[in-house]
Coordinates of C-alpha atoms and ligand atoms in Angstrom, one line a residue:
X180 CA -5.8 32.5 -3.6
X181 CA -3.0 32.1 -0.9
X182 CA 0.8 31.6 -2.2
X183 CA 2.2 28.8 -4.6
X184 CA 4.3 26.9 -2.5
X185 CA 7.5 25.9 -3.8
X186 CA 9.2 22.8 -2.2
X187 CA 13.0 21.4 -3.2
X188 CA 13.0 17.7 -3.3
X189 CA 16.4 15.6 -2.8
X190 CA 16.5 12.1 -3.6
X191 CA 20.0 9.8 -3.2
X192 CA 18.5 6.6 -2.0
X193 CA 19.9 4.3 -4.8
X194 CA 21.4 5.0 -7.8
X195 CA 20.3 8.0 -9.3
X196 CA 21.1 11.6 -7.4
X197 CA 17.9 14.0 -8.2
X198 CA 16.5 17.0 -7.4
X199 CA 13.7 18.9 -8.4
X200 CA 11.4 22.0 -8.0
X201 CA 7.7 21.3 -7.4
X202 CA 4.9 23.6 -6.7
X203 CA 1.9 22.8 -4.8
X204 CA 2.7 18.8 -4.6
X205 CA 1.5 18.6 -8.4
X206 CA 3.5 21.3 -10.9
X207 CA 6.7 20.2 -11.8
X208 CA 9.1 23.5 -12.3
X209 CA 11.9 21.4 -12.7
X210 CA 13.2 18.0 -12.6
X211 CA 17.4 17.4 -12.9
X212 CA 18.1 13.6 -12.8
X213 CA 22.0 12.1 -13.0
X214 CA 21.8 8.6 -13.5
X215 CA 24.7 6.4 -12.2
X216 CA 23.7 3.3 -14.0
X217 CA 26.5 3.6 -16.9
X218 CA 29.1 2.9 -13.8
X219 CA 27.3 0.4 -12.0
X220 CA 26.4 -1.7 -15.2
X221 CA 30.1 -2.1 -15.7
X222 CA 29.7 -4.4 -12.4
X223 CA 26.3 -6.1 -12.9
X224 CA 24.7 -3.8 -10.2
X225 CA 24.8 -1.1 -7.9
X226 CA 27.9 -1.1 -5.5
X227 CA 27.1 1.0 -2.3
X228 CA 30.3 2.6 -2.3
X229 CA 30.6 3.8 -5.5
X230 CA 27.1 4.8 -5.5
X231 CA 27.9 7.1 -2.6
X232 CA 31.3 8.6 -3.9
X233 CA 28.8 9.7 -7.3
X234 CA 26.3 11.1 -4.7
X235 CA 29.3 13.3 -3.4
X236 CA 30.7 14.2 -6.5
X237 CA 27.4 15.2 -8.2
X238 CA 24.7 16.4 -5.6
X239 CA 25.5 20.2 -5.1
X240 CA 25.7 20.6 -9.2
X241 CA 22.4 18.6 -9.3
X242 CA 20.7 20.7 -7.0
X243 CA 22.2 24.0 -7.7
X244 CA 20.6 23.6 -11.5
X245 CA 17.2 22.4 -10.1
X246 CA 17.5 25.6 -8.2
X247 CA 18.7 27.8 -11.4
X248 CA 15.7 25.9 -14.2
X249 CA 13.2 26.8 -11.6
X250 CA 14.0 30.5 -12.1
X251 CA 13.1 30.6 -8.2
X252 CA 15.0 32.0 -5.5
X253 CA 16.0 30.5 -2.0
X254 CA 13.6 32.9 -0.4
X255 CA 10.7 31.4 -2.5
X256 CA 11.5 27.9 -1.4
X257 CA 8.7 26.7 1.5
X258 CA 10.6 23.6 2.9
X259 CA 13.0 21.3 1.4
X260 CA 12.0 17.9 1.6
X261 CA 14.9 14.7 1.7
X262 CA 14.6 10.9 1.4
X263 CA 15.9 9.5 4.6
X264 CA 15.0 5.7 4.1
X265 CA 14.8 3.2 2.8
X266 CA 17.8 2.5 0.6
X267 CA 21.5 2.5 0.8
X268 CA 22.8 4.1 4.2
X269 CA 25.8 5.7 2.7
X270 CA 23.5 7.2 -0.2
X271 CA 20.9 8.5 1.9
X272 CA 23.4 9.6 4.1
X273 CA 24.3 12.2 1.4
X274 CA 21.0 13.5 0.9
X275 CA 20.1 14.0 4.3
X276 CA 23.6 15.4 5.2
X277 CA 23.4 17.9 2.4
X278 CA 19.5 18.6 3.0
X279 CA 20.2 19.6 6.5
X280 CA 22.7 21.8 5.4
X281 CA 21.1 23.8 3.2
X282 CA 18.0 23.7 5.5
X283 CA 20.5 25.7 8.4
X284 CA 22.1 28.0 6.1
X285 CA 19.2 29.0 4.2
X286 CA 16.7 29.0 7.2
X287 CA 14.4 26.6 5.6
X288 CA 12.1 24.1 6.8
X289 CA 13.0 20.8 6.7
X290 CA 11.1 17.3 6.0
X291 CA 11.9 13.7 5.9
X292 CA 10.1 11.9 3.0
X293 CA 10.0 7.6 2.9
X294 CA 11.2 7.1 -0.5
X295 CA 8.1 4.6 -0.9
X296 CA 5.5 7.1 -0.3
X297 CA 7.4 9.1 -2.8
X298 CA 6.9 7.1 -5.7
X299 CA 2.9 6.9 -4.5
X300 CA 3.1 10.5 -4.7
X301 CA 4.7 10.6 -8.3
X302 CA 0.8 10.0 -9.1
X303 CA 0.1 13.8 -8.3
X304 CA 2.7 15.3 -10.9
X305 CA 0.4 16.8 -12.9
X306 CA -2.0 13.7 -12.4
X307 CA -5.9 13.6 -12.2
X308 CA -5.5 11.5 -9.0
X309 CA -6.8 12.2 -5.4
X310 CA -6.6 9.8 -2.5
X311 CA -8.7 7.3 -1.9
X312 CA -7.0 4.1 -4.2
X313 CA -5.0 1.2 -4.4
X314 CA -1.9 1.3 -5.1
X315 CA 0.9 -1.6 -6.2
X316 CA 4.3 -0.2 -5.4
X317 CA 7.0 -2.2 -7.3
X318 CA 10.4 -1.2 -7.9
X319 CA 14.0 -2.9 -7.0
X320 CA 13.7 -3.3 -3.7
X321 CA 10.1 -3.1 -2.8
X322 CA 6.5 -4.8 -3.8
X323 CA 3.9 -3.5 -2.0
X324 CA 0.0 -3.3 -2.7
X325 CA -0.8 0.0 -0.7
X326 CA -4.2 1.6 0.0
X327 CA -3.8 5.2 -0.2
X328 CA -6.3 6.4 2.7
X329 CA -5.0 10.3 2.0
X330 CA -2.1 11.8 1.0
X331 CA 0.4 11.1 3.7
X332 CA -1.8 8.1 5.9
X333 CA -0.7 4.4 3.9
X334 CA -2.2 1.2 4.6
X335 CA -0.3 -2.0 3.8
X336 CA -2.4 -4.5 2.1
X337 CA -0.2 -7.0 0.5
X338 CA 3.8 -7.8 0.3
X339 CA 6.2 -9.8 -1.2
X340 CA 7.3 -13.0 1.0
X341 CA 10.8 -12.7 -1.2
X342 CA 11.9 -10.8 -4.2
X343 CA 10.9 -7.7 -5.3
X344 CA 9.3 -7.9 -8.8
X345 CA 12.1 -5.2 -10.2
X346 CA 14.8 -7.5 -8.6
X347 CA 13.3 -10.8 -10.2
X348 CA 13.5 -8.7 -13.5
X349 CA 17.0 -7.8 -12.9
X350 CA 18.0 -11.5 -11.9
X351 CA 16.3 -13.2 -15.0
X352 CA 18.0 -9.9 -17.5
X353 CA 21.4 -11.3 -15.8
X354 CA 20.5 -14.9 -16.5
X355 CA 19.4 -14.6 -20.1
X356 CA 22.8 -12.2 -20.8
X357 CA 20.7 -8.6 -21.0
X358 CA 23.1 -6.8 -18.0
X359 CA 21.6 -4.1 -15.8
X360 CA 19.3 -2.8 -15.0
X361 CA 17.1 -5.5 -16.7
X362 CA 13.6 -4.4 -16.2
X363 CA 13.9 -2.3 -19.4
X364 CA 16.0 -4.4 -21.1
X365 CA 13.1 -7.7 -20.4
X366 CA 11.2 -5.1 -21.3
X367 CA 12.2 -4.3 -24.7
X368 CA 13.0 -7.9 -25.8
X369 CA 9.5 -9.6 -24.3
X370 CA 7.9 -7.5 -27.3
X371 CA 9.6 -10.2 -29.9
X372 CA 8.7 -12.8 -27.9
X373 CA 5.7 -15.0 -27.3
X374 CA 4.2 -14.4 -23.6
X375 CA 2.3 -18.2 -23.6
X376 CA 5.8 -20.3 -25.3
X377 CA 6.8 -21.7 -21.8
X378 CA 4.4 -21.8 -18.8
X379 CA 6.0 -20.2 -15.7
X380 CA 4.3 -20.0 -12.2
X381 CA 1.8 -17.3 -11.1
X382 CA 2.6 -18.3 -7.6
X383 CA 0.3 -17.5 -5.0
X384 CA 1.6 -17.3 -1.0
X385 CA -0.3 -19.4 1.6
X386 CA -3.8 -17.4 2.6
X387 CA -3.5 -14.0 1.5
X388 CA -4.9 -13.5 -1.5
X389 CA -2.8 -10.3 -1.9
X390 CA 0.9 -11.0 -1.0
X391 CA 3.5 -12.0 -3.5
X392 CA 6.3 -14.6 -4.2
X393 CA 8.8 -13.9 -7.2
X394 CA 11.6 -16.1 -6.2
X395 CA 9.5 -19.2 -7.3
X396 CA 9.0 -17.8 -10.8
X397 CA 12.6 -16.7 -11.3
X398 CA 13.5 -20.4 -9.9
X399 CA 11.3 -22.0 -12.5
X400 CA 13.3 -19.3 -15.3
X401 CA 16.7 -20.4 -14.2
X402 CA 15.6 -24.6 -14.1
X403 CA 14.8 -23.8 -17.6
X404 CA 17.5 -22.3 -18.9
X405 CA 19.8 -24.8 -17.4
X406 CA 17.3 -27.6 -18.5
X407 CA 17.8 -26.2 -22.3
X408 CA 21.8 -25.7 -21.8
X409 CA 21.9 -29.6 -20.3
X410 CA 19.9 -30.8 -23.4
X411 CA 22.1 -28.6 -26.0
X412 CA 18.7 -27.0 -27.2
X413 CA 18.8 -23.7 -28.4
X414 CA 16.6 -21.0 -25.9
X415 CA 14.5 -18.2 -27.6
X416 CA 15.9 -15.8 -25.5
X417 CA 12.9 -13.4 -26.7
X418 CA 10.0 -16.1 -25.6
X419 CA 12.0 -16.6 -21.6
X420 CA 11.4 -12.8 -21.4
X421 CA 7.5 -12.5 -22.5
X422 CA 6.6 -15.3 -20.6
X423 CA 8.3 -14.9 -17.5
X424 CA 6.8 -10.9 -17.4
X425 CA 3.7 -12.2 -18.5
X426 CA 3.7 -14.5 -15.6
X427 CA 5.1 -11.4 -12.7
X428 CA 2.4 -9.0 -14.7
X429 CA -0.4 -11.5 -14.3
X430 CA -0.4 -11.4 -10.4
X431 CA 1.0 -7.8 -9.6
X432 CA -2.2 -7.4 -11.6
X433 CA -4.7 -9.4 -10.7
X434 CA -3.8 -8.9 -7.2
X435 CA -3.8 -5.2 -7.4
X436 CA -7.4 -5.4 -8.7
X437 CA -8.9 -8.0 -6.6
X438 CA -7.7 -5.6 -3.4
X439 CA -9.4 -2.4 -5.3
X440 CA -12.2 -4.4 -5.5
X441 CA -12.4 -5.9 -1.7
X442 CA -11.7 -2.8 -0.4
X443 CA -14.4 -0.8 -2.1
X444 CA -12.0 1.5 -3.9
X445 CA -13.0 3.3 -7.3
X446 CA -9.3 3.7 -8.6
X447 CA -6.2 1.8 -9.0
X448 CA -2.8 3.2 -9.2
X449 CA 0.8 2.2 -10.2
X450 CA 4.6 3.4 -8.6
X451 CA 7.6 2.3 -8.7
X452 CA 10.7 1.6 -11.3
X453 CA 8.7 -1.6 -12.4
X454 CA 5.3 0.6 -13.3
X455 CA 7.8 2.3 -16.3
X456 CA 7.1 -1.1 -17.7
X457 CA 5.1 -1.0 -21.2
X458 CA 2.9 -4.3 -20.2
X459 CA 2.2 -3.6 -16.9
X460 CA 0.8 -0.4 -17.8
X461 CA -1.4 -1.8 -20.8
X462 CA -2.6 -4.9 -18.6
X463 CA -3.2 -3.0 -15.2
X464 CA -5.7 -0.1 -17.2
X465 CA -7.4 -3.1 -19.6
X466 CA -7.9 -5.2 -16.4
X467 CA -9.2 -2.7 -14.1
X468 CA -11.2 -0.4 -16.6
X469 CA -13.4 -4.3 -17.5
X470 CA -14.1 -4.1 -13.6
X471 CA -15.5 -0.7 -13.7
X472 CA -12.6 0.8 -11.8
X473 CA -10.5 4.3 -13.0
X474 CA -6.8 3.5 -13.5
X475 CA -4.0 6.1 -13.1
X476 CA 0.2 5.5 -13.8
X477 CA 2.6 8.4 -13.6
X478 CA 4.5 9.8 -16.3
X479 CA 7.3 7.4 -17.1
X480 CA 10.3 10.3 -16.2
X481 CA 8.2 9.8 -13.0
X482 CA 8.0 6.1 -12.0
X483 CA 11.6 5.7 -11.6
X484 CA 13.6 7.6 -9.1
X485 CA 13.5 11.3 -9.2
X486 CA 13.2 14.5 -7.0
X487 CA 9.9 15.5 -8.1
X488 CA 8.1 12.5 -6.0
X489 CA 10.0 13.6 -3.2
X490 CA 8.9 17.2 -2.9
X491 CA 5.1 15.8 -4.1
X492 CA 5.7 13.6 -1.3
X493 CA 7.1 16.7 1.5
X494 CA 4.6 18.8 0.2
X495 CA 1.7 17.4 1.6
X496 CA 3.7 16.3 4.9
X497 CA 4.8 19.9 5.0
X498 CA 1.6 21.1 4.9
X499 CA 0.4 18.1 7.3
X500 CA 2.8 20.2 9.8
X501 CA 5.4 17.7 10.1
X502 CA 8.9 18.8 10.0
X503 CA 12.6 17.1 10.6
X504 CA 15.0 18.9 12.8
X505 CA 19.2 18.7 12.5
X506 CA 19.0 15.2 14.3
X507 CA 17.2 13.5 11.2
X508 CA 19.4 10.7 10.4
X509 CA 19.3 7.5 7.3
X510 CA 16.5 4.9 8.3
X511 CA 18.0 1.9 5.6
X512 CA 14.9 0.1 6.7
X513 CA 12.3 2.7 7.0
X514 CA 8.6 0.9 6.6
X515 CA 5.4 2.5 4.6
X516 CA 3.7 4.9 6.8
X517 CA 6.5 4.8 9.7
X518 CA 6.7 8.0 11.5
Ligands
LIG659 O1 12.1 2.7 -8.3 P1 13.4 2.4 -8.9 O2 14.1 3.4 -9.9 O3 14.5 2.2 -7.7 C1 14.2 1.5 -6.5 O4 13.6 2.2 -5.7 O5 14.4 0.3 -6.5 O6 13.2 0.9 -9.5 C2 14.3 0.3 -10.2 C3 13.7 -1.1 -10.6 C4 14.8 -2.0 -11.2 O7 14.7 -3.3 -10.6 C5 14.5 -2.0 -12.7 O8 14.9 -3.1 -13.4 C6 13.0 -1.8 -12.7 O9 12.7 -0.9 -11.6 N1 12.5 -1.3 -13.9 C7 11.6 -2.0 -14.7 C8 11.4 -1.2 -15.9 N2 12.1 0.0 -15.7 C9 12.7 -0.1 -14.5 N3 11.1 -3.2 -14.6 C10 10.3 -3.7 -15.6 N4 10.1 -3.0 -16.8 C11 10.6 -1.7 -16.9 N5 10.4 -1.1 -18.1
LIG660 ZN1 12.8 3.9 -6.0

């Protein structure tokens, strides 16, 4: 058997600063995560600035523990692998900045990981998955269907012509009075409510049967609630949340499915801050195990933004041979499968 190898993932793209140990692409040996969102709820959202000064303050104490619970040393480490896009510039900047150093003064290898493909890859942490499948990517700033031709070659298949599904979720949370981040929070609530009380759109976008349109649906939430206000009726706050997720779950679903299924693929998978939500979950495994296909969702700790993905992610680009030099900068706009 040749060597375990040990990759250090870094991951500052947003709002959470993470690192983690990962062997092989699939054994997490250890996963340290500091969440910002207790600062940024205090403003309704994330704030790039403040997002960045947390990066600072926290990333060398985030990494140096990932280092210290993985009861590894440098010398073990094979390559340490660093979001570089898409997301925030300032916050990637971090990442990358402190990635490279680390990578110089340790003498490691260094690789560039899309933040995207990471979440994909949070599929392999201790998952029974192997590439091919069809994947639906959704998380606060991405909606993506994504056939997963091998572990580092992505083929898009369908997008969103507006919202994410993650941002619709935090625009209807703000809306109904839930705060940030409102995925959870609609989450939570929807189970009180009644998915079929108010009919909401399951829009479909011109001729592809795979793309996706949330602005309409959280239009049609918004006209409502102002309808009800205008009227002085009362709004079950609890009902707005089940159907309107009903209604997003419905075509990330069904259009997930219906690509597995044109495609010829035999599994579907889920990524993404939005595939920590309960339904989707539930709906996506009932749906596709009645069309004979295999379904497979990470760990929750998993689906929204961590370390681990990232080194899953550098791992098999590491192996693939590819590596960044000193030069690697922040793409804010990197795409799926850019190189
Ligand atoms: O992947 P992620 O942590 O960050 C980005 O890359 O954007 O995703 C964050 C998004 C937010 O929009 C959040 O509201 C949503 O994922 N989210 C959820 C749930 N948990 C997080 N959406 C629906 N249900 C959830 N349980
Ligand atoms: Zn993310």
């Amino acid at each position: 058997m040749s060597e375990r190898k040990y990759i250090l993932g870094i991951e500052t793209s947003c709002d959470e600063t993470a690192a983690a140990v990962v062997a092989d692409g699939r054994e997490v040996i250890s996963n340290v995560i500091y969440t910002q969102i207790p600062t940024h709820t205090l403003y309704g959202g994330v704030v790039p600035e403040i997002a960045s000064r947390e990066h600072v303050l926290k990333i060398n104490q985030v990494i140096k523990k990932a280092v210290e619970d993985a009861k590894i040393t440098w010398e073990e480490i094979s390559a340490i692998a660093v979001t570089y896009g898409p997301g925030l510039v300032g916050p990637l900047l971090i990442g990358v900045s402190t990635a490279k150093a680390l990578a110089y003064a340790k003498g490691i290898p260094l690789v560039g990981v899309n933040h995207i493909e990471g979440h994909i890859c949070a599929n392999y942490l201790a998952g029974d998955i192997t590439p091919p499948y069809m994947c639906l990517v959704a998380s606060g700033g991405h909606s993506h269907i994504v056939r997963v031709d091998d572990y580092t070659k992505y083929t898009i298949i369908g997008r969103t012509h507006d919202d994410a599904a993650g941002e619709a979720f935090d625009k209807v949370a703000r809306a109904i009075g839930l705060g940030y981040p409102g995925g959870p929070k609609v989450d939570k609530l929807a189970r009180e409510g009644n998915p079929s009380a108010i009919d909401f759109p399951r829009a479909s976008v011109g001729d592809s049967k795979y793309d996706f349109s949330f602005s309409g649906i959280k239009s049609a939430v918004l006209n409502y609630l102002n309808g009800a206000e205008m009227k002085g009726l009362e709004v079950n706050k609890a009902d707005v949340a089940a159907s309107f997720q009903q209604a997003v779950i419905d075509v990330l679903a069904d259009h997930t499915i219906q690509a597995a299924l044109d495609y010829g693929m035999k599994t579907v998978a889920l990524a993404g801050g939005v595939a920590a939500n309960s339904l989707l979950r539930t709906t996506m495994k009932e749906r596709a195990e009645a069309k004979g296909l295999k379904f497979h969702c990470p760990e929750l700790i998993y689906c929204t933004d961590n370390g681990a993905m990232i080194a899953a992610a550098g791992y098999h680009e590491f192996i693939a041979g590819r590596r960044a030099d000193l030069y690697l900068n922040a793409i804010p706009n990197l795409k799926i499968g850019e190189r």
